Tab-separated table of C-alpha atoms in Angstrom:
chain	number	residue	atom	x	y	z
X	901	UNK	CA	45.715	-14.676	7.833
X	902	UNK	CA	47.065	-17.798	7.741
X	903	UNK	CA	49.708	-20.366	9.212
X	904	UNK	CA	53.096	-19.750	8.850
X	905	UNK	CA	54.920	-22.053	6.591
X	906	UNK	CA	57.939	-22.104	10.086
X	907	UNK	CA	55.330	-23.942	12.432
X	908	UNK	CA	55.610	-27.510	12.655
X	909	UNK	CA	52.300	-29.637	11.152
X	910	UNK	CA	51.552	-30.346	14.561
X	911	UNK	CA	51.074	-26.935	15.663
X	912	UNK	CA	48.053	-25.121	15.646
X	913	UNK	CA	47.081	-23.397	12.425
X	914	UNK	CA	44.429	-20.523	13.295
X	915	UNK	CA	43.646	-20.978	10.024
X	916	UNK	CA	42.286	-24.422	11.176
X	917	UNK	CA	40.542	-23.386	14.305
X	918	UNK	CA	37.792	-25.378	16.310
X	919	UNK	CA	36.572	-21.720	15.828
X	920	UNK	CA	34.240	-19.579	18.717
X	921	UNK	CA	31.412	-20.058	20.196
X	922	UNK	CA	29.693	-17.309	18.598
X	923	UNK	CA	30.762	-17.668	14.670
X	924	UNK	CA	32.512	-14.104	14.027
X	925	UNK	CA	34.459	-13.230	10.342
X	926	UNK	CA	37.909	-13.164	10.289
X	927	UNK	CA	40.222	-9.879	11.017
X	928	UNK	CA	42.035	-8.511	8.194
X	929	UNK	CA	45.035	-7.686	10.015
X	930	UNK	CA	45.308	-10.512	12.325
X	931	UNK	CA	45.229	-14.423	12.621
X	932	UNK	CA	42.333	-16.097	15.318
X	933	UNK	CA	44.783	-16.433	17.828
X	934	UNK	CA	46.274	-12.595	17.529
X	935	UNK	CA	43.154	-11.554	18.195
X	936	UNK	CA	42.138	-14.081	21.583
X	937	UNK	CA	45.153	-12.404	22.572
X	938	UNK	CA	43.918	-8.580	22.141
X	939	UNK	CA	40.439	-9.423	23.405
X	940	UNK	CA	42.536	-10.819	26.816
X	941	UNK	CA	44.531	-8.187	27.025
X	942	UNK	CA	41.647	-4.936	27.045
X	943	UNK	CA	39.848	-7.550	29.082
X	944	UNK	CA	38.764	-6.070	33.372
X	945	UNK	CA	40.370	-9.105	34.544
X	946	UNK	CA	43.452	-8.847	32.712
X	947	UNK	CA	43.827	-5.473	34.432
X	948	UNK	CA	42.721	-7.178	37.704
X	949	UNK	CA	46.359	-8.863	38.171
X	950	UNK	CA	48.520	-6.365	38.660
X	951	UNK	CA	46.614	-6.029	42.099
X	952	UNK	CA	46.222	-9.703	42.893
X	953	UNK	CA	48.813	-11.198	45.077
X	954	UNK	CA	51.137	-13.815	43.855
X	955	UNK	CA	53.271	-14.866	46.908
X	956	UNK	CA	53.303	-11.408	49.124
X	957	UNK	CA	50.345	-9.329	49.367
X	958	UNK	CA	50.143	-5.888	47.659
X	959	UNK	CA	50.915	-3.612	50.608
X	960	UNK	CA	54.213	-5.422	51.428
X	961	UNK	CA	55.937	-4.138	48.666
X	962	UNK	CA	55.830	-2.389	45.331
X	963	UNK	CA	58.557	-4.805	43.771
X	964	UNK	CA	57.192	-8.122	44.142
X	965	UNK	CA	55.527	-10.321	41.621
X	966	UNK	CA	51.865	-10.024	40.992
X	967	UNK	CA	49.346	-11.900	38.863
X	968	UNK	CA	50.012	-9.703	35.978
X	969	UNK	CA	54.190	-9.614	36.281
X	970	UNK	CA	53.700	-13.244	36.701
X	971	UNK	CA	51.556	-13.362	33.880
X	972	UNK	CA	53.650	-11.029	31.562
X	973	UNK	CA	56.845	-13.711	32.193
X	974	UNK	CA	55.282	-16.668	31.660
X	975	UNK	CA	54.203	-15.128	28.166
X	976	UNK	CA	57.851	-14.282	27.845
X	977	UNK	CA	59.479	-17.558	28.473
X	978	UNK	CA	56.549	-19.328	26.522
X	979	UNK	CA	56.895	-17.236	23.184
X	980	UNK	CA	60.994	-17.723	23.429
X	981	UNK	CA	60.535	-21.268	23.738
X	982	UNK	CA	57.457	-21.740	20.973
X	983	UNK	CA	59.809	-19.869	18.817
X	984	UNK	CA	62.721	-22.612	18.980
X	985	UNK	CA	60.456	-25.396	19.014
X	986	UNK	CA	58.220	-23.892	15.698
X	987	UNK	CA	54.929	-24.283	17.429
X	988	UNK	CA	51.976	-21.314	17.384
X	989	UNK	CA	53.963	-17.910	19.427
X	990	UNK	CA	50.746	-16.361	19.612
X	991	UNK	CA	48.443	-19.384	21.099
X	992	UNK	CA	51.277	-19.644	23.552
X	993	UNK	CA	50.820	-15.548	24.630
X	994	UNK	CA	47.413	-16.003	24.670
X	995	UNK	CA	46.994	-18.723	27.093
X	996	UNK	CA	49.627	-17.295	29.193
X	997	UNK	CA	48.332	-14.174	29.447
X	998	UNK	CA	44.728	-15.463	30.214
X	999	UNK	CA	45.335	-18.453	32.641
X	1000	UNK	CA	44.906	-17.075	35.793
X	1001	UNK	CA	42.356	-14.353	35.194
X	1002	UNK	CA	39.815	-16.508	37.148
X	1003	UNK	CA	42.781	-16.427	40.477
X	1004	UNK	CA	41.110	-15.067	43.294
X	1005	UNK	CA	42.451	-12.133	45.549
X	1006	UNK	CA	45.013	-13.201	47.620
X	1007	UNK	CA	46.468	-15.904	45.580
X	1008	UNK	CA	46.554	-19.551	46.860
X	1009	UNK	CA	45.124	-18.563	50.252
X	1010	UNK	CA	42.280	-17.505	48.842
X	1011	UNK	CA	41.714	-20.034	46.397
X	1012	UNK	CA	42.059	-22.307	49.479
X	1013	UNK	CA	39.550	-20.504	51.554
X	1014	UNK	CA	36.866	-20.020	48.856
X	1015	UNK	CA	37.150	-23.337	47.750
X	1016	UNK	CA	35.864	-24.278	51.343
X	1017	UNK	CA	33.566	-21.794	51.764
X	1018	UNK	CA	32.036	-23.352	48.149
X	1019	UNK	CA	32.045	-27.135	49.148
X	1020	UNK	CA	28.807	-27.592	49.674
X	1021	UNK	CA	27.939	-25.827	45.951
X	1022	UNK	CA	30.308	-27.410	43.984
X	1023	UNK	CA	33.593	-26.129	45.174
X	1024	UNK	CA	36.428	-23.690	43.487
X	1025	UNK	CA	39.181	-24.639	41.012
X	1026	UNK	CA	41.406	-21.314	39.168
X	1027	UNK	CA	41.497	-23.118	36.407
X	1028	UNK	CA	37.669	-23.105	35.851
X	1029	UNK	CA	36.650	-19.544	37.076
X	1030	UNK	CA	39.366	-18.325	34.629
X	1031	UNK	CA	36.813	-20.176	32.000
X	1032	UNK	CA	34.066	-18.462	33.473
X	1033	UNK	CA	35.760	-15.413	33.373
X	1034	UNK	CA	36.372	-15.591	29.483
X	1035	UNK	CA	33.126	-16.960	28.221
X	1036	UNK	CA	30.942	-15.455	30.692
X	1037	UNK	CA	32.099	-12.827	33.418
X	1038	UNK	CA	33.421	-10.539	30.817
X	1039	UNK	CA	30.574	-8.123	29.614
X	1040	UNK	CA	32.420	-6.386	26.793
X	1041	UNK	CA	30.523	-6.995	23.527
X	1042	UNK	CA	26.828	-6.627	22.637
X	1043	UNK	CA	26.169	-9.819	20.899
X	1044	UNK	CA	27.006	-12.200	23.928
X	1045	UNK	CA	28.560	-12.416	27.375
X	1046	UNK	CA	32.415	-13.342	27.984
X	1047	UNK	CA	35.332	-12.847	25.179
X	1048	UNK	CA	34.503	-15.314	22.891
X	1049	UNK	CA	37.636	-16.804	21.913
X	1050	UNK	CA	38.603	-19.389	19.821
X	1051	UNK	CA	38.182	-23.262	21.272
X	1052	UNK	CA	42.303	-23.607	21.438
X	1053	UNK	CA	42.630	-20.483	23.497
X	1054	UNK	CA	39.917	-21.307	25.875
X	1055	UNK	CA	41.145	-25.402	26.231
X	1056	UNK	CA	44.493	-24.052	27.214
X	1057	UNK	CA	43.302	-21.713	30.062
X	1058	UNK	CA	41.861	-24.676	31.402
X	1059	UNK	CA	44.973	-26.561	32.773
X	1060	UNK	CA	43.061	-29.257	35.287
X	1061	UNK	CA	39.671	-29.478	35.489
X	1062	UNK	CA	37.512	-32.126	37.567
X	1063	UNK	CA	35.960	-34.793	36.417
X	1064	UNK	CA	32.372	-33.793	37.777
X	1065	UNK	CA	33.320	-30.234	36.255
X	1066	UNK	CA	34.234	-31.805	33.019
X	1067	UNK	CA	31.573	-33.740	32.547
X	1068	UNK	CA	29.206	-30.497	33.584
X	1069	UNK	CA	31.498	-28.556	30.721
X	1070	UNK	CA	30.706	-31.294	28.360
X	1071	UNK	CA	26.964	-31.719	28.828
X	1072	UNK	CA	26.851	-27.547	28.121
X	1073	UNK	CA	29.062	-27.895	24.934
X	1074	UNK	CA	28.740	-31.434	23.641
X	1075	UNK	CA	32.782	-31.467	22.216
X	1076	UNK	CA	33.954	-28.510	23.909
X	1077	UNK	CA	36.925	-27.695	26.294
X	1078	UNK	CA	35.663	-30.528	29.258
X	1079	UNK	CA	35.901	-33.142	26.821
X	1080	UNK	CA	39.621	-34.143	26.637
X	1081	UNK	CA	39.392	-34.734	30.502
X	1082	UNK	CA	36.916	-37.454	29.991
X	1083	UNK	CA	38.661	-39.173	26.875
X	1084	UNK	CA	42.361	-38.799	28.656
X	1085	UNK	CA	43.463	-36.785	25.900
X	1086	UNK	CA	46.602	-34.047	25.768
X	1087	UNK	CA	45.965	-30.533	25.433
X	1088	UNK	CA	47.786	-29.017	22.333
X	1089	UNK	CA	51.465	-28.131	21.994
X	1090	UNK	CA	51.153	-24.735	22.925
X	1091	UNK	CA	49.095	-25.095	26.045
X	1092	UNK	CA	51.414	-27.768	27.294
X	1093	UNK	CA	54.180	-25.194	27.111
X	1094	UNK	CA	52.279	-23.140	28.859
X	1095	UNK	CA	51.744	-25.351	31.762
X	1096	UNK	CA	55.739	-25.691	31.849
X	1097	UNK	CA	56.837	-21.805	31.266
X	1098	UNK	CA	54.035	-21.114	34.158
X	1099	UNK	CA	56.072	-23.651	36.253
X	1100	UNK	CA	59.393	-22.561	35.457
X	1101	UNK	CA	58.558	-18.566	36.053
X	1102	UNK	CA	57.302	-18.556	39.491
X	1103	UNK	CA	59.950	-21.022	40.847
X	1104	UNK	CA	62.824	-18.470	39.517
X	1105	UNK	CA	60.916	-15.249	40.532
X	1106	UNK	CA	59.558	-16.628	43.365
X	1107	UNK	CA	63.117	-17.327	44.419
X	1108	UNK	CA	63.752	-13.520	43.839
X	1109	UNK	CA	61.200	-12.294	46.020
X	1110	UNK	CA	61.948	-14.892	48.740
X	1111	UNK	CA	65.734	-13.466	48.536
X	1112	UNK	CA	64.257	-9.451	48.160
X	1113	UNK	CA	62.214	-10.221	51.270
X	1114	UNK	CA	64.560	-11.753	53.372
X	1115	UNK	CA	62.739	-14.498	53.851
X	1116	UNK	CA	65.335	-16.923	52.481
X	1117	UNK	CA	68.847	-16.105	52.096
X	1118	UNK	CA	71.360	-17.292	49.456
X	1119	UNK	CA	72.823	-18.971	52.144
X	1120	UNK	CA	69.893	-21.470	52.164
X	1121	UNK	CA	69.889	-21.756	48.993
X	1122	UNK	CA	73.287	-23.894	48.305
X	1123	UNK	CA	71.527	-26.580	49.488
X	1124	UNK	CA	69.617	-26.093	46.382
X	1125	UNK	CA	71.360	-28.235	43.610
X	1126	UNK	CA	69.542	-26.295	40.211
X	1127	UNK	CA	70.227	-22.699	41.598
X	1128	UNK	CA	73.647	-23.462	43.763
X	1129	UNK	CA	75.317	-24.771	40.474
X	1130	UNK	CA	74.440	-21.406	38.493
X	1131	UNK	CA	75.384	-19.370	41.240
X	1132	UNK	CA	78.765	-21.493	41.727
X	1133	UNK	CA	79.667	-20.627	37.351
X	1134	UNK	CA	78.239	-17.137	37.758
X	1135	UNK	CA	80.496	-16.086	40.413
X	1136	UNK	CA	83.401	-18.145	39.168
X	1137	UNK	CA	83.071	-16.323	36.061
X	1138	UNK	CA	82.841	-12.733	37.794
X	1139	UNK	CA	84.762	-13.335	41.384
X	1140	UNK	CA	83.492	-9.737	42.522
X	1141	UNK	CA	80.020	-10.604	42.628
X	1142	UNK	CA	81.171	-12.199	46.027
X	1143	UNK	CA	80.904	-9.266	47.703
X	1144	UNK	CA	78.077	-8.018	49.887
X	1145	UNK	CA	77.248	-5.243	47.696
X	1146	UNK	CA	76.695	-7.284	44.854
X	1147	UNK	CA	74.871	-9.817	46.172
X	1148	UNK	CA	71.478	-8.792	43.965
X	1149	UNK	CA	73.917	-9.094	41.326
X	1150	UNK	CA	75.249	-12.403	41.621
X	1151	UNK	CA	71.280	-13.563	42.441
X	1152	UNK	CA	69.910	-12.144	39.017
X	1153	UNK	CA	72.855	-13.388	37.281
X	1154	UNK	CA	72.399	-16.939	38.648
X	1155	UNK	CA	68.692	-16.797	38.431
X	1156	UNK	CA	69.213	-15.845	34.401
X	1157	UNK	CA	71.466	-18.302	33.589
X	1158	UNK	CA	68.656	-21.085	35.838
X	1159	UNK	CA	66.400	-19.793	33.121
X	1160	UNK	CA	68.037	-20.481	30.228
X	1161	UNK	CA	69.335	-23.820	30.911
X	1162	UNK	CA	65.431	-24.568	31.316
X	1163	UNK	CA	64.559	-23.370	28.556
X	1164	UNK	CA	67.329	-24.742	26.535
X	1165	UNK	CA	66.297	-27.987	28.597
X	1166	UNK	CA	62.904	-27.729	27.431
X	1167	UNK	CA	63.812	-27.481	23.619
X	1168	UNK	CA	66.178	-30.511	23.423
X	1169	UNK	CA	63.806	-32.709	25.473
X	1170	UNK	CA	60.287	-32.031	23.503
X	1171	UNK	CA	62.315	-32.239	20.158
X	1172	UNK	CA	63.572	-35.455	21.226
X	1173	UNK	CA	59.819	-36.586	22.335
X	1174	UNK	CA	58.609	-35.294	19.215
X	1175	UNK	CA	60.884	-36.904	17.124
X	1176	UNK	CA	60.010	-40.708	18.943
X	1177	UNK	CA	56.413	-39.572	18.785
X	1178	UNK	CA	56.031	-37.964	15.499
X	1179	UNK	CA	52.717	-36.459	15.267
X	1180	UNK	CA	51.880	-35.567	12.178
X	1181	UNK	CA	48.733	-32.736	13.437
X	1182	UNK	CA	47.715	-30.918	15.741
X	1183	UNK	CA	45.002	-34.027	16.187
X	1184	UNK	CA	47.910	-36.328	16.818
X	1185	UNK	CA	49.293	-34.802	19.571
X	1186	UNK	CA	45.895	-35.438	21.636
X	1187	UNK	CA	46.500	-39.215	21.383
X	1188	UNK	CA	50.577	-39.143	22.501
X	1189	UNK	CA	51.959	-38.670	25.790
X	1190	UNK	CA	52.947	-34.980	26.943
X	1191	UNK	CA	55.290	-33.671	24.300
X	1192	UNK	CA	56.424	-30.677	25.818
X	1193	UNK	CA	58.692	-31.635	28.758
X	1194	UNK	CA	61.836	-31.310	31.115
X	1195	UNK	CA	63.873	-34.093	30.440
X	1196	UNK	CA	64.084	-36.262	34.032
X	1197	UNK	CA	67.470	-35.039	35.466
X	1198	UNK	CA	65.936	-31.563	35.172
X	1199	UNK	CA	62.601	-32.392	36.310
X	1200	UNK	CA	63.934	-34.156	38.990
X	1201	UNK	CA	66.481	-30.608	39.620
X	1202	UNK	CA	63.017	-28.695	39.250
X	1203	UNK	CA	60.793	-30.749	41.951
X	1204	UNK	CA	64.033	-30.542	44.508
X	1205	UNK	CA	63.459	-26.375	44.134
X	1206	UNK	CA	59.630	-26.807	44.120
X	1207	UNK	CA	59.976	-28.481	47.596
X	1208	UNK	CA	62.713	-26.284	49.097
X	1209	UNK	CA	59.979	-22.945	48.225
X	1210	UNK	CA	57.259	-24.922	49.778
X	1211	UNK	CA	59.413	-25.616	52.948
X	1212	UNK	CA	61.553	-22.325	53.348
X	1213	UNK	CA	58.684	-19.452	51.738
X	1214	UNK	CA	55.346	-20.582	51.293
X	1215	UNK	CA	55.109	-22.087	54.788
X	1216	UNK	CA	57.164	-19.494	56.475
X	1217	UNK	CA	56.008	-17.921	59.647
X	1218	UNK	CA	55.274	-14.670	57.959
X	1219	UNK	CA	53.567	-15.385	55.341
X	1220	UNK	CA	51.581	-18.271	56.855
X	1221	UNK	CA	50.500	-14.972	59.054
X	1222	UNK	CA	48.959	-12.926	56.208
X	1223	UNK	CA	48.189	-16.109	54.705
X	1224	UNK	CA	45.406	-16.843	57.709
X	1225	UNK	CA	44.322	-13.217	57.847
X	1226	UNK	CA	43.694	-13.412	54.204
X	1227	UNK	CA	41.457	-16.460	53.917
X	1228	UNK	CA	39.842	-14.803	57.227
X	1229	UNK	CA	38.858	-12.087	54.713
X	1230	UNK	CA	37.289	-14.399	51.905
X	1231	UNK	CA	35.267	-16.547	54.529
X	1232	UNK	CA	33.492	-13.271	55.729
X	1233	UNK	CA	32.994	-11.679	53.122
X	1234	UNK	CA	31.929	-15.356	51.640
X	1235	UNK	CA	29.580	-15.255	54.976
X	1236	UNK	CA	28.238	-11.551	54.545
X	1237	UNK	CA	27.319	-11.980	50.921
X	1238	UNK	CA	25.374	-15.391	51.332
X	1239	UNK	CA	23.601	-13.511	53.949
X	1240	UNK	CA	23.217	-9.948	52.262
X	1241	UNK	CA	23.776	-10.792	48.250
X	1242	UNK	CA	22.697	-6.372	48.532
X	1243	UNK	CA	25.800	-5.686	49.686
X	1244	UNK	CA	27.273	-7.033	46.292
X	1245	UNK	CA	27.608	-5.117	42.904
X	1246	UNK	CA	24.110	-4.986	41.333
X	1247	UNK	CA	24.291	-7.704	38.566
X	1248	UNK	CA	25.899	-10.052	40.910
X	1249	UNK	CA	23.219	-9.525	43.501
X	1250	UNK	CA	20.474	-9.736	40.928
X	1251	UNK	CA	21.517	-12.983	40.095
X	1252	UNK	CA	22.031	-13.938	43.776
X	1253	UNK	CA	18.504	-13.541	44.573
X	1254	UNK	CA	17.301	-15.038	41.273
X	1255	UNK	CA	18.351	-18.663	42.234
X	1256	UNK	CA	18.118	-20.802	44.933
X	1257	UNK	CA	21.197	-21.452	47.107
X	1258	UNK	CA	23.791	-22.955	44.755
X	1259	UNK	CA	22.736	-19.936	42.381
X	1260	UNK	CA	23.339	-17.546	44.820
X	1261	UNK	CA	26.806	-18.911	46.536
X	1262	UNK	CA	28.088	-19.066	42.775
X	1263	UNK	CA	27.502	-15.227	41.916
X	1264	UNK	CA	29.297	-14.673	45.546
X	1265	UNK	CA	32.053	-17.063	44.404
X	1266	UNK	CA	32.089	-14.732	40.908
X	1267	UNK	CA	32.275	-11.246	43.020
X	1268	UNK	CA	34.757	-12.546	45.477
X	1269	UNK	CA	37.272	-14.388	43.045
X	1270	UNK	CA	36.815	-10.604	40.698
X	1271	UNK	CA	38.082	-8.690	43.392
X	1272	UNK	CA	41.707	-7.143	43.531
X	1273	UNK	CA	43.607	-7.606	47.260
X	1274	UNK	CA	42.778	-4.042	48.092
X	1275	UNK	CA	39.002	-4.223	47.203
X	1276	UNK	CA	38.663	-7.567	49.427
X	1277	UNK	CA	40.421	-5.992	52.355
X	1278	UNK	CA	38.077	-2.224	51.614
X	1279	UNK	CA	34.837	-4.613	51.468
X	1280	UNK	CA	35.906	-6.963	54.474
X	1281	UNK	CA	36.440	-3.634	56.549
X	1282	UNK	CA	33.075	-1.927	55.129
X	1283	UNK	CA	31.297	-4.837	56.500
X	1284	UNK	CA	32.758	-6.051	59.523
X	1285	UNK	CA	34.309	-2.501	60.727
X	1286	UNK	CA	37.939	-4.835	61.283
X	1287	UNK	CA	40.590	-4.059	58.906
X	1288	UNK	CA	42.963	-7.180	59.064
X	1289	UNK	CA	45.636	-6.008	56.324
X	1290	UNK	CA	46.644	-2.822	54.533
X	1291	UNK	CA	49.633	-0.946	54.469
């Protein structure tokens, strides 16, 4: 299949593909990037997320955000917007729906905590393991190891990447995905929207569940100028939603309309960048500045929201709580693995005690970052005879 004659020149054609790793023939039913997209989608780890925390841990509640939700809306708001600004809807899903396969259990916590207990190997970046997970962890085909999808899939999973991890990526695959982090060089268009439509989905659902959990109040949240002002028109439009029983309504209403004026946001500013820029290919866009952006009254209104969620949920009492009981978890079962790489799942522990040290704390980093919230807390308790969370 080929591109459609709607997307820009500077999109990507999947018809034009830096291709796989593994040289495959084409579908007959679907274009390159249609079928990254499947491939993600039947994938373990895609499964994975819907039991990996995003902000509050599984057993606190059946209606808040996980990996998967998250990863479902930021496919959502990235296809709307692709499809206004005529750039590749289907690179966008898949890069959405893949970037954080390789987030660990636990979400930034235990990131955080793994990344410590791996400092001394290397350390442990998202961003990368969700790599890992794509062109190796995944053991799905007979002919190789990972998913192998297309180059433009797998450079737009990797978001930020080190520059000792790039140039390790780059001495592997002279050309590949590490490269552009050594030559300073943008991503595509579609995996810079994805950066932004994973930015502007968890601030607007993470404001939900901060409100569902009473954690922060709408109250609080007039001293936030890019929600308050939504809130303000939604209930001057609809005066009822001032009562107390329809507060939830007046919160989705103002979170909607928050939405949309970033996306609309988005859409005037990159056209306006695109048309000062004018890239011509896909190949141009590597050597301009970021395309797809907020303009700066709106970034500005975004970073003011950013900071008032840092301040008011992320480093609230309670979740700081389960936040330190969490990374507990990942250092001991870190600890217990280095110690017993047996008590793993056989092909990680085979590999464990194939290698010397860095070998081993890797496959440990692999089986730790792989499990769900549930399975970490079930394995922490199997080996320490403490259970620390669970509802």
């Amino acid at each position: 299949m080929t591109q459609s004659a709607d997307l820009l020149p500077c999109a990507s054609d999947p018809a034009r593909t830096r291709g796989r790793r593994y040289p495959e023939a084409p579908a007959p039913t679907r274009t390159e990037y249609q079928r990254d997209r499947d491939r993600i989608v039947h994938s373990t780890a895609f499964r994975r997320l819907v039991y990996k925390t995003q902000v509050f841990l599984n057993h606190e509640g059946d209606l808040f955000r996980t990996r998967l939700t998250h990863s479902l809306e930021v496919a959502q708001l990235g296809r709307s917007i692709a499809r206004s600004l005529q750039i590749n809807e289907d690179l966008v899903e898949a890069i959405s729906l893949a970037h954080d396969l390789g987030h660990t259990p636990f979400g930034h916590a235990g990131q955080d905590a793994l990344h410590g207990c791996m400092a001394g190997f290397g350390g442990f970046e998202h961003n990368l393991q969700s790599l890992r997970v794509v062109d190796q962890l995944e053991e799905r085909y007979p002919q190789y190891d990972g998913l192998n999808l297309t180059f433009e899939t797998r450079e737009g999973i990797l978001k930020h990447c080190s520059r000792q991890h790039a140039e390790q990526l780059e001495a592997a695959e002279p050309g590949g995905v590490g490269g552009r982090f050594l030559r300073r060089e943008q991503p595509g268009l579609e995996a810079q929207l994805c950066n932004l439509a994973d930015e502007i989905a968890y601030n607007a659902h993470d404001v939900d569940d901060g409100v569902r959990s009473g954690l922060i109040t709408l109250a609080q949240l007039r001293d936030v100028p890019l929600f308050d002002q939504y809130r303000a028109a939604a209930q001057a439009e609809h005066p009822d939603l001032a009562q107390p029983s329809l507060q939830r309504r007046l919160l989705f209403e103002a979170i909607r309309r928050m939405l949309s004026a970033q996306v609309y946001d988005v859409i005037d500013a990159t056209r306006l960048a695109l048309r000062e820029h004018a890239p011509t290919s896909a190949s141009d866009v590597r050597q301009c500045p970021p395309l797809v952006l907020f303009s700066d009254g709106m970034r500005q209104r975004s970073k003011v929201l950013k900071q008032f969620l840092f301040r008011h949920l992320y480093r609230h009492p309670q979740v700081m709580e389960t936040t330190g009981l969490a990374q507990h978890i990942v250092r001991d079962l870190f600890a217990a693995y280095m110690a017993a790489p047996q008590e793993m799942k056989a092909a990680f522990a085979q590999q464990a005690l194939a290698g010397d040290a860095s070998v081993r704390a890797r496959a440990v980093a692999d089986f730790i970052a792989g499990m769900t919230d549930r399975f970490a807390a079930r394995e922490h308790e199997r080996l320490t005879g403490r259970r620390l969370l669970g509802g």
